XYZ file of C-alpha atoms in Angstrom:
570
model
C 174.530 122.750 194.922
C 177.820 124.500 195.632
C 180.650 122.011 195.846
C 181.934 123.783 198.972
C 178.722 122.829 200.725
C 179.354 119.118 200.195
C 180.555 117.016 203.081
C 184.285 116.494 203.048
C 183.995 112.803 202.087
C 181.589 113.514 199.251
C 183.786 116.326 197.993
C 186.816 114.056 198.027
C 184.889 111.378 196.128
C 183.746 113.894 193.529
C 187.315 115.115 193.065
C 188.527 111.524 192.731
C 185.881 110.811 190.137
C 186.802 113.923 188.206
C 190.455 112.857 188.246
C 189.520 109.416 186.959
C 187.473 110.928 184.148
C 190.336 113.235 183.180
C 192.895 110.423 183.188
C 190.761 107.757 181.513
C 191.994 106.633 178.061
C 188.345 106.196 177.074
C 186.324 109.104 175.807
C 183.930 110.364 178.507
C 181.568 113.232 177.888
C 178.140 114.519 178.761
C 175.541 116.200 176.596
C 172.076 117.595 176.915
C 169.186 115.762 175.307
C 169.528 118.164 172.373
C 173.128 116.862 172.043
C 174.854 120.055 173.200
C 178.210 119.038 174.722
C 178.640 119.867 178.402
C 181.860 118.057 179.388
C 184.701 116.551 177.337
C 187.652 114.651 178.789
C 191.129 114.119 177.378
C 190.191 110.664 176.134
C 187.455 112.307 174.046
C 189.948 114.842 172.730
C 192.247 112.054 171.586
C 189.475 109.897 170.162
C 187.685 112.582 168.181
C 190.669 114.827 167.496
C 188.797 117.833 168.901
C 189.902 119.856 171.977
C 187.356 120.517 174.718
C 187.344 124.255 174.057
C 186.203 123.602 170.493
C 183.430 121.197 171.466
C 181.878 122.282 174.769
C 178.760 124.337 174.229
C 178.379 123.123 170.662
C 176.291 120.329 169.154
C 177.672 116.810 169.009
C 175.995 116.416 165.582
C 179.209 117.280 163.710
C 180.609 113.937 164.874
C 177.620 111.885 163.728
C 177.886 110.363 160.202
C 174.740 110.837 158.168
C 174.013 107.123 158.054
C 174.065 107.028 161.887
C 171.518 109.825 162.469
C 168.590 107.456 163.007
C 170.692 105.402 165.409
C 171.441 108.499 167.522
C 167.745 109.428 167.628
C 167.007 105.943 168.929
C 169.703 106.302 171.628
C 168.228 109.625 172.802
C 164.760 108.060 172.928
C 166.041 105.152 175.010
C 168.005 107.340 177.420
C 165.241 109.934 177.796
C 163.057 107.101 179.073
C 165.658 106.259 181.695
C 167.178 103.238 179.940
C 170.880 102.550 179.365
C 172.369 101.682 176.002
C 175.367 99.444 176.634
C 178.177 98.224 174.390
C 176.739 99.594 171.152
C 179.202 99.153 168.283
C 178.970 102.148 165.993
C 181.000 104.761 164.139
C 181.630 108.466 164.676
C 183.475 111.061 162.640
C 186.836 112.520 163.672
C 187.907 116.103 163.122
C 189.862 115.049 160.011
C 186.738 113.511 158.505
C 187.770 109.883 159.030
C 185.483 107.385 160.725
C 186.385 105.693 163.973
C 184.869 102.417 165.188
C 183.550 102.714 168.745
C 181.942 100.725 171.490
C 179.635 103.188 173.271
C 177.731 102.999 176.530
C 175.194 105.764 177.091
C 173.461 106.416 180.441
C 170.818 108.897 181.579
C 171.598 111.589 184.209
C 168.633 112.628 186.330
C 167.954 116.067 187.827
C 166.760 116.726 191.368
C 163.184 116.020 190.321
C 164.095 112.622 188.813
C 163.835 113.695 185.219
C 166.454 112.923 182.571
C 168.073 116.152 181.502
C 171.577 115.033 180.508
C 173.318 112.092 178.899
C 176.638 110.530 179.928
C 178.623 108.648 177.277
C 181.697 106.429 177.505
C 183.273 105.466 174.165
C 186.199 103.147 173.492
C 188.148 102.898 170.239
C 187.614 99.433 168.728
C 189.022 100.297 165.298
C 191.797 97.694 165.595
C 189.276 95.054 166.630
C 186.880 95.939 163.806
C 189.748 95.974 161.310
C 190.742 92.514 162.474
C 187.146 91.373 162.157
C 186.925 92.851 158.675
C 190.209 91.212 157.696
C 188.952 87.908 159.074
C 185.679 88.291 157.197
C 187.564 89.070 153.989
C 189.844 86.078 154.523
C 186.808 83.882 155.056
C 185.209 85.342 151.924
C 188.339 84.628 149.915
C 188.557 81.140 151.377
C 184.928 80.520 150.488
C 185.639 81.850 147.017
C 188.526 79.396 146.648
C 186.421 76.511 147.929
C 183.290 77.273 145.938
C 184.475 79.154 142.850
C 186.997 78.421 140.104
C 189.173 81.557 139.791
C 189.848 81.076 136.064
C 186.401 80.415 134.625
C 184.264 81.796 137.484
C 182.335 78.538 137.383
C 181.488 76.830 140.634
C 183.767 74.210 142.136
C 183.276 70.493 142.581
C 182.520 71.183 146.254
C 179.764 73.634 145.315
C 178.245 71.117 142.905
C 178.297 68.282 145.424
C 176.857 70.395 148.248
C 174.027 71.605 146.035
C 173.232 68.068 144.907
C 173.280 66.728 148.447
C 171.114 69.606 149.727
C 168.192 68.801 147.412
C 165.058 67.827 149.274
C 162.277 65.402 148.486
C 160.333 67.795 146.306
C 163.031 68.011 143.624
C 162.432 66.057 140.434
C 164.382 65.083 137.299
C 167.797 65.816 138.809
C 170.327 65.811 135.995
C 174.112 65.997 135.835
C 175.904 66.556 132.530
C 179.685 66.215 132.543
C 181.763 67.620 129.686
C 185.458 66.879 129.126
C 187.435 68.813 126.494
C 188.541 66.698 123.533
C 192.346 66.694 122.996
C 192.896 69.440 125.567
C 196.638 68.771 125.695
C 196.822 69.786 122.042
C 195.934 73.379 122.926
C 198.447 73.534 125.780
C 201.266 71.797 123.912
C 200.845 73.661 120.628
C 199.793 77.170 121.601
C 200.710 77.333 125.279
C 198.748 77.234 128.506
C 197.327 80.702 127.910
C 195.402 79.326 124.934
C 194.349 76.322 127.000
C 192.989 78.739 129.607
C 191.193 80.670 126.866
C 189.508 77.457 125.713
C 188.260 76.780 129.247
C 186.975 80.341 129.682
C 185.264 80.207 126.291
C 183.509 76.966 127.185
C 182.436 78.262 130.594
C 180.858 81.321 128.960
C 179.189 79.136 126.330
C 177.726 76.799 128.953
C 176.479 79.690 131.099
C 174.666 81.132 128.111
C 172.669 77.910 127.740
C 171.632 77.518 131.385
C 168.590 78.645 133.315
C 169.128 80.856 136.369
C 168.668 77.952 138.790
C 171.083 75.606 137.017
C 174.671 75.304 138.229
C 177.888 75.182 136.219
C 180.990 73.793 137.924
C 184.542 73.095 136.862
C 185.247 69.722 138.448
C 188.647 68.915 136.923
C 191.466 70.372 134.873
C 189.498 70.278 131.620
C 186.166 68.940 132.859
C 182.919 70.750 133.618
C 179.628 69.611 135.102
C 176.152 71.069 134.872
C 173.489 70.421 137.508
C 169.807 70.828 136.750
C 166.550 69.855 138.404
C 162.843 70.349 137.790
C 163.405 71.043 134.084
C 162.050 67.720 132.841
C 163.686 64.325 132.182
C 165.028 65.377 128.767
C 166.888 68.469 129.944
C 170.295 66.760 129.837
C 169.828 65.578 126.257
C 168.645 69.033 125.223
C 171.690 70.689 126.773
C 174.057 68.190 125.139
C 172.552 68.829 121.698
C 172.691 72.594 122.234
C 176.378 72.373 123.190
C 177.119 70.252 120.116
C 175.390 72.796 117.893
C 177.250 75.698 119.500
C 180.601 73.978 118.890
C 179.863 72.972 115.301
C 181.903 75.843 113.860
C 185.573 76.726 114.548
C 186.301 79.378 117.155
C 188.914 82.140 116.932
C 191.035 82.395 120.082
C 194.328 84.256 120.264
C 194.300 84.913 116.535
C 193.950 81.221 115.610
C 190.934 79.220 114.458
C 190.314 76.224 116.695
C 187.917 73.317 116.472
C 186.785 72.713 120.037
C 184.880 69.636 121.110
C 183.727 68.090 124.362
C 182.771 64.539 125.228
C 179.597 64.614 127.323
C 177.837 62.195 129.640
C 174.324 62.630 131.006
C 172.825 60.983 134.087
C 169.430 61.604 135.676
C 167.676 60.677 138.919
C 163.916 61.084 139.186
C 164.162 62.322 142.790
C 166.746 62.816 145.583
C 168.330 59.752 147.139
C 171.192 59.068 149.587
C 174.614 59.671 148.039
C 173.019 61.492 145.104
C 176.189 63.366 144.082
C 178.352 60.246 143.804
C 175.497 58.361 142.138
C 174.986 60.921 139.360
C 178.629 61.918 138.838
C 179.739 58.306 138.498
C 177.015 57.535 135.981
C 177.682 60.712 134.020
C 181.395 59.860 133.915
C 180.649 56.369 132.580
C 178.468 57.856 129.860
C 181.112 60.473 129.095
C 183.729 57.754 128.701
C 181.529 56.027 126.127
C 181.061 59.315 124.271
C 184.772 60.109 124.135
C 185.550 56.570 123.011
C 183.095 56.946 120.137
C 184.540 60.115 118.628
C 184.770 63.909 118.643
C 182.208 66.129 120.409
C 179.690 63.388 121.134
C 177.387 62.719 124.075
C 175.871 59.655 125.650
C 173.162 59.146 128.254
C 173.869 56.643 131.003
C 172.679 53.118 130.349
C 172.946 50.178 132.742
C 174.837 48.183 130.093
C 177.734 50.617 130.526
C 178.452 49.114 133.948
C 179.477 45.761 132.487
C 181.572 47.450 129.818
C 183.306 49.598 132.415
C 184.070 46.596 134.611
C 185.477 44.707 131.639
C 187.644 47.659 130.555
C 188.908 48.095 134.096
C 189.931 44.443 134.222
C 191.689 44.708 130.862
C 193.506 47.868 131.939
C 194.693 46.345 135.221
C 195.934 43.208 133.476
C 197.557 45.202 130.688
C 199.474 47.349 133.167
C 200.738 44.174 134.802
C 201.695 42.744 131.397
C 203.795 45.754 130.377
C 207.448 44.777 130.221
C 206.750 41.028 130.455
C 206.785 38.223 127.902
C 202.976 38.253 127.825
C 203.328 40.806 125.022
C 204.893 39.890 121.708
C 204.962 40.881 118.051
C 203.958 38.954 114.965
C 204.458 40.044 111.373
C 202.021 39.835 108.462
C 203.644 39.988 105.026
C 202.637 42.545 102.402
C 203.345 41.186 98.929
C 203.825 42.366 95.378
C 200.389 42.024 93.756
C 201.834 40.402 90.636
C 204.759 38.278 91.831
C 203.667 37.467 95.385
C 207.116 38.427 96.675
C 207.190 39.606 100.298
C 208.275 43.248 100.149
C 206.983 44.546 103.469
C 205.663 43.292 106.788
C 203.227 44.842 109.235
C 204.124 44.463 112.916
C 201.114 43.436 115.022
C 200.990 43.274 118.806
C 199.784 40.124 120.547
C 198.924 39.550 124.205
C 198.614 36.179 125.873
C 197.386 36.498 129.445
C 198.220 33.579 131.774
C 194.563 33.225 132.824
C 192.480 34.846 130.084
C 194.563 33.404 127.252
C 194.914 35.234 123.944
C 193.369 38.720 124.209
C 192.190 40.278 120.966
C 193.925 43.511 119.894
C 190.433 44.877 119.216
C 189.847 44.522 122.951
C 193.074 45.800 124.474
C 194.348 48.415 121.996
C 191.375 50.807 122.546
C 191.803 50.440 126.314
C 195.524 51.195 126.012
C 194.679 54.256 123.926
C 192.157 55.541 126.453
C 194.255 55.025 129.583
C 197.540 56.245 128.078
C 199.337 52.893 128.062
C 199.541 53.120 124.287
C 202.519 55.472 124.656
C 204.875 53.025 126.409
C 203.422 50.008 124.584
C 203.653 51.751 121.222
C 207.252 52.777 121.894
C 208.095 49.190 122.870
C 206.475 47.808 119.705
C 208.298 50.318 117.501
C 211.712 49.663 119.038
C 211.244 45.880 119.040
C 210.024 45.751 115.447
C 212.856 47.983 114.210
C 215.372 45.764 115.983
C 213.817 42.566 114.577
C 213.627 43.767 110.973
C 217.062 45.376 111.077
C 218.364 41.994 112.263
C 216.752 40.274 109.266
C 218.440 42.768 106.988
C 221.829 42.030 108.472
C 221.185 38.324 107.810
C 220.562 39.001 104.118
C 216.759 39.144 104.297
C 215.893 42.840 103.885
C 212.234 43.799 104.060
C 210.314 47.004 104.714
C 208.587 47.417 108.074
C 205.138 48.876 108.744
C 204.209 49.843 112.321
C 200.795 51.071 113.473
C 200.673 54.420 115.247
C 197.757 55.623 117.363
C 196.344 59.169 117.420
C 197.576 59.561 120.983
C 201.133 58.744 119.945
C 200.963 61.276 117.121
C 199.712 63.933 119.523
C 202.696 63.338 121.817
C 205.226 66.141 121.149
C 208.125 63.733 121.606
C 206.939 61.066 119.194
C 209.268 61.902 116.297
C 212.193 61.672 118.731
C 210.979 58.199 119.778
C 210.967 57.137 116.117
C 214.421 58.578 115.492
C 215.723 56.831 118.607
C 214.322 53.470 117.480
C 215.964 53.824 114.067
C 219.327 54.801 115.521
C 219.314 52.056 118.167
C 218.370 49.338 115.678
C 220.329 50.509 112.662
C 217.233 50.201 110.455
C 217.381 52.720 107.587
C 214.579 55.283 107.828
C 213.428 54.583 104.268
C 212.621 50.997 105.292
C 210.110 52.100 107.943
C 206.511 53.110 107.237
C 204.161 54.274 109.964
C 200.492 53.380 109.516
C 197.911 55.905 110.717
C 194.185 55.181 110.659
C 191.917 57.173 108.386
C 189.900 58.270 111.430
C 192.995 59.824 113.000
C 193.696 61.691 109.763
C 190.164 63.082 109.626
C 190.474 64.367 113.201
C 194.036 65.614 112.764
C 194.982 69.084 113.869
C 197.928 71.376 113.360
C 200.055 69.445 115.853
C 199.538 66.120 114.081
C 200.124 67.698 110.672
C 203.420 69.155 111.910
C 204.388 65.790 113.415
C 203.751 64.062 110.075
C 205.976 66.574 108.295
C 208.731 65.979 110.839
C 208.487 62.218 110.346
C 208.801 62.611 106.589
C 211.895 64.748 107.115
C 213.373 61.777 108.960
C 212.857 59.743 105.781
C 210.079 57.581 107.203
C 207.148 56.556 104.977
C 203.570 57.314 106.016
C 200.571 55.140 105.180
C 196.914 55.967 105.751
C 195.356 52.778 107.116
C 191.764 51.543 106.664
C 191.089 53.988 103.828
C 187.481 53.922 102.694
C 185.822 53.678 106.104
C 184.225 57.061 105.521
C 186.368 59.370 107.638
C 188.565 61.086 105.083
C 189.139 61.810 101.406
C 192.007 61.681 98.953
C 191.895 65.477 98.831
C 192.628 65.499 102.563
C 195.486 63.058 102.031
C 196.939 65.269 99.324
C 197.364 68.029 101.912
C 199.395 65.711 104.149
C 202.750 64.022 103.403
C 201.539 60.442 102.905
C 203.314 57.928 100.714
C 200.890 54.991 100.802
C 197.149 54.278 100.891
C 195.937 51.024 102.450
C 192.451 50.266 101.098
C 190.178 48.894 103.831
C 188.942 45.299 103.718
C 185.331 46.528 103.544
C 186.053 47.897 100.056
C 188.233 44.981 99.012
C 185.400 42.562 99.891
C 183.351 44.035 97.046
C 186.015 43.658 94.384
C 184.906 40.158 93.279
C 181.509 38.530 93.127
C 179.404 41.722 93.059
C 178.625 43.454 89.782
C 180.322 46.836 89.826
C 181.795 46.150 93.258
C 185.282 47.058 92.100
C 184.349 50.528 90.822
C 185.217 52.336 94.051
C 188.506 50.479 94.539
C 189.407 51.072 90.896
C 188.720 54.805 91.358
C 190.722 54.953 94.595
C 193.694 53.237 92.934
C 193.556 55.625 89.988
C 193.366 58.749 92.145
C 196.048 57.507 94.535
C 198.412 56.791 91.656
C 197.619 60.257 90.307
C 198.821 61.667 93.629
C 201.965 59.536 93.520
C 200.809 57.211 96.310
C 201.425 53.478 96.561
C 198.259 51.364 97.055
C 197.978 48.354 99.376
C 194.799 46.245 99.340
C 194.020 44.901 102.832
C 192.103 41.781 103.764
C 192.528 39.845 100.516
C 191.113 36.382 101.194
C 189.998 35.015 97.806
C 191.782 34.350 94.538
C 189.079 36.243 92.623
C 189.885 39.361 94.622
C 193.590 39.006 93.906
C 193.000 38.500 90.192
C 190.785 41.567 89.903
C 193.125 43.745 91.978
C 195.939 42.832 89.621
C 193.777 43.871 86.662
C 192.851 47.289 88.090
C 196.368 48.215 89.133
C 196.782 47.291 92.784
C 200.419 47.554 93.871
C 200.631 45.477 97.035
C 198.451 42.806 98.625
C 197.938 41.894 102.281
C 195.614 39.177 103.536
C 195.064 35.606 104.628
C 195.018 34.399 101.019
C 198.782 34.847 100.911
C 200.022 34.968 104.497
C 198.676 35.102 108.028
C 200.589 36.968 110.762
C 203.594 34.924 111.915
C 206.412 35.010 114.467
C 209.769 36.473 113.480
C 211.432 33.058 113.146
C 208.817 31.852 110.657
C 209.084 35.102 108.711
C 212.846 34.646 108.447
C 212.323 31.197 106.920
C 209.937 32.557 104.295
C 212.235 35.361 103.185
C 214.827 34.230 100.629
C 218.357 35.159 101.541
C 219.916 37.765 99.264
C 223.627 37.553 98.761
C 225.627 40.679 99.270
C 222.929 42.512 101.151
């Protein structure tokens, strides 16, 4: 129909509509069903970067990305059947080749006979909105990654582990959690730097992953602690994993150009089927078992046992009471003399810590020292014992009763980078000459010693302090190992001394130890001497010093002072 034939009102409306289309910021255009462009407004020119003269009469296909071709065919099918397509979010290609995000509404245009012969499209640029959505999605992905994945080791997080445990349904069986905590992790950080510590964690994560089935989960649940979750692999899966990890860590590992012995203490807990609070139930039990494993030694594992509950409760009570006792008169020192094997003269004393609790009474060192070691209290308590003993014995020296002092040192103290400074400070504050102090280190600590401890021992010797290996003969070390370290004294364990008298050939080992120690220039102290026959035989086979109830029991400082003869001019 000729526009001039339209009624005036209709013509005005058509002109108004045309003006709106021209001025609209949205892209408005019409095409035939074969996608030939018929009209193209300014909004379309801006959106697609193509002027009307370039587009009209040509196919719209140049603006359709290949991956959207099927979508366009669907739109044409819908519209050709008289249906609208509204608010479709899609993409089209600009003249410069870039993609633009659009919201498109497509409507059919009917001819005079009521058939669809053209298509009207209105498209709005939603690129900013889609970019915001993509940025939000990426932020959510990163947040999820932070919540559920450890960025260093790529292991799962504690949250991931707990959610997976709590999501298990009734059909799951033999649900197992194995926790693994790195032995002496601070050694790696303190000696070689945190980069090496990170390398240890990444190495362990890779090792664990290599041992797991596809449906088992590895998580890093603490600074140096991992957990493995397994189910439906049988009740012995945890034990099998623990043994496999032990075997894999049996040999040293080269990291950063250095050979390292890496160990983990492991705890295993299993539930036969899901139950309320499963994650807390299994993690707590695995942690109890892990504590037992780490208390027992290097790279060991334990399976949860109900008896561990009582032990844990008892240790917790001891720890709480010990923390309260720190800095009070509940703690004191006694001194056990160490005597010349031939004359009986008191030449040295060993400082021993005692604890009298107001309710529990006298608490055995065998009970509270391991707890102090495990919870870290051994550092302040050990420093207090060292300073107090140095002050006491230096005071005896100033009163004309000089005697050498032996103080026990724990593995945790030796691993502390500032320990030699603590020793030097105690000597300076007390005035005790360094050559009158000997530090006793258990044979087990020597066997497990690393480069840090070896360096600490060398530093202590440079101070002039003597070093004694305590409890020698308990099976942890050898004289060859001692020869590589700067020791001055060997203290033969009571278990060997017990065989010196009364058993045919029982003194052979002690005799051999004394001979080899003397060959290495080491002084020999026999511990736990309780019978005259033992003393007599030790004298015959060359023992240097004697310590035991036969001669003296541990005693307070005042009693020790009475037993030491005053020496004029000292």
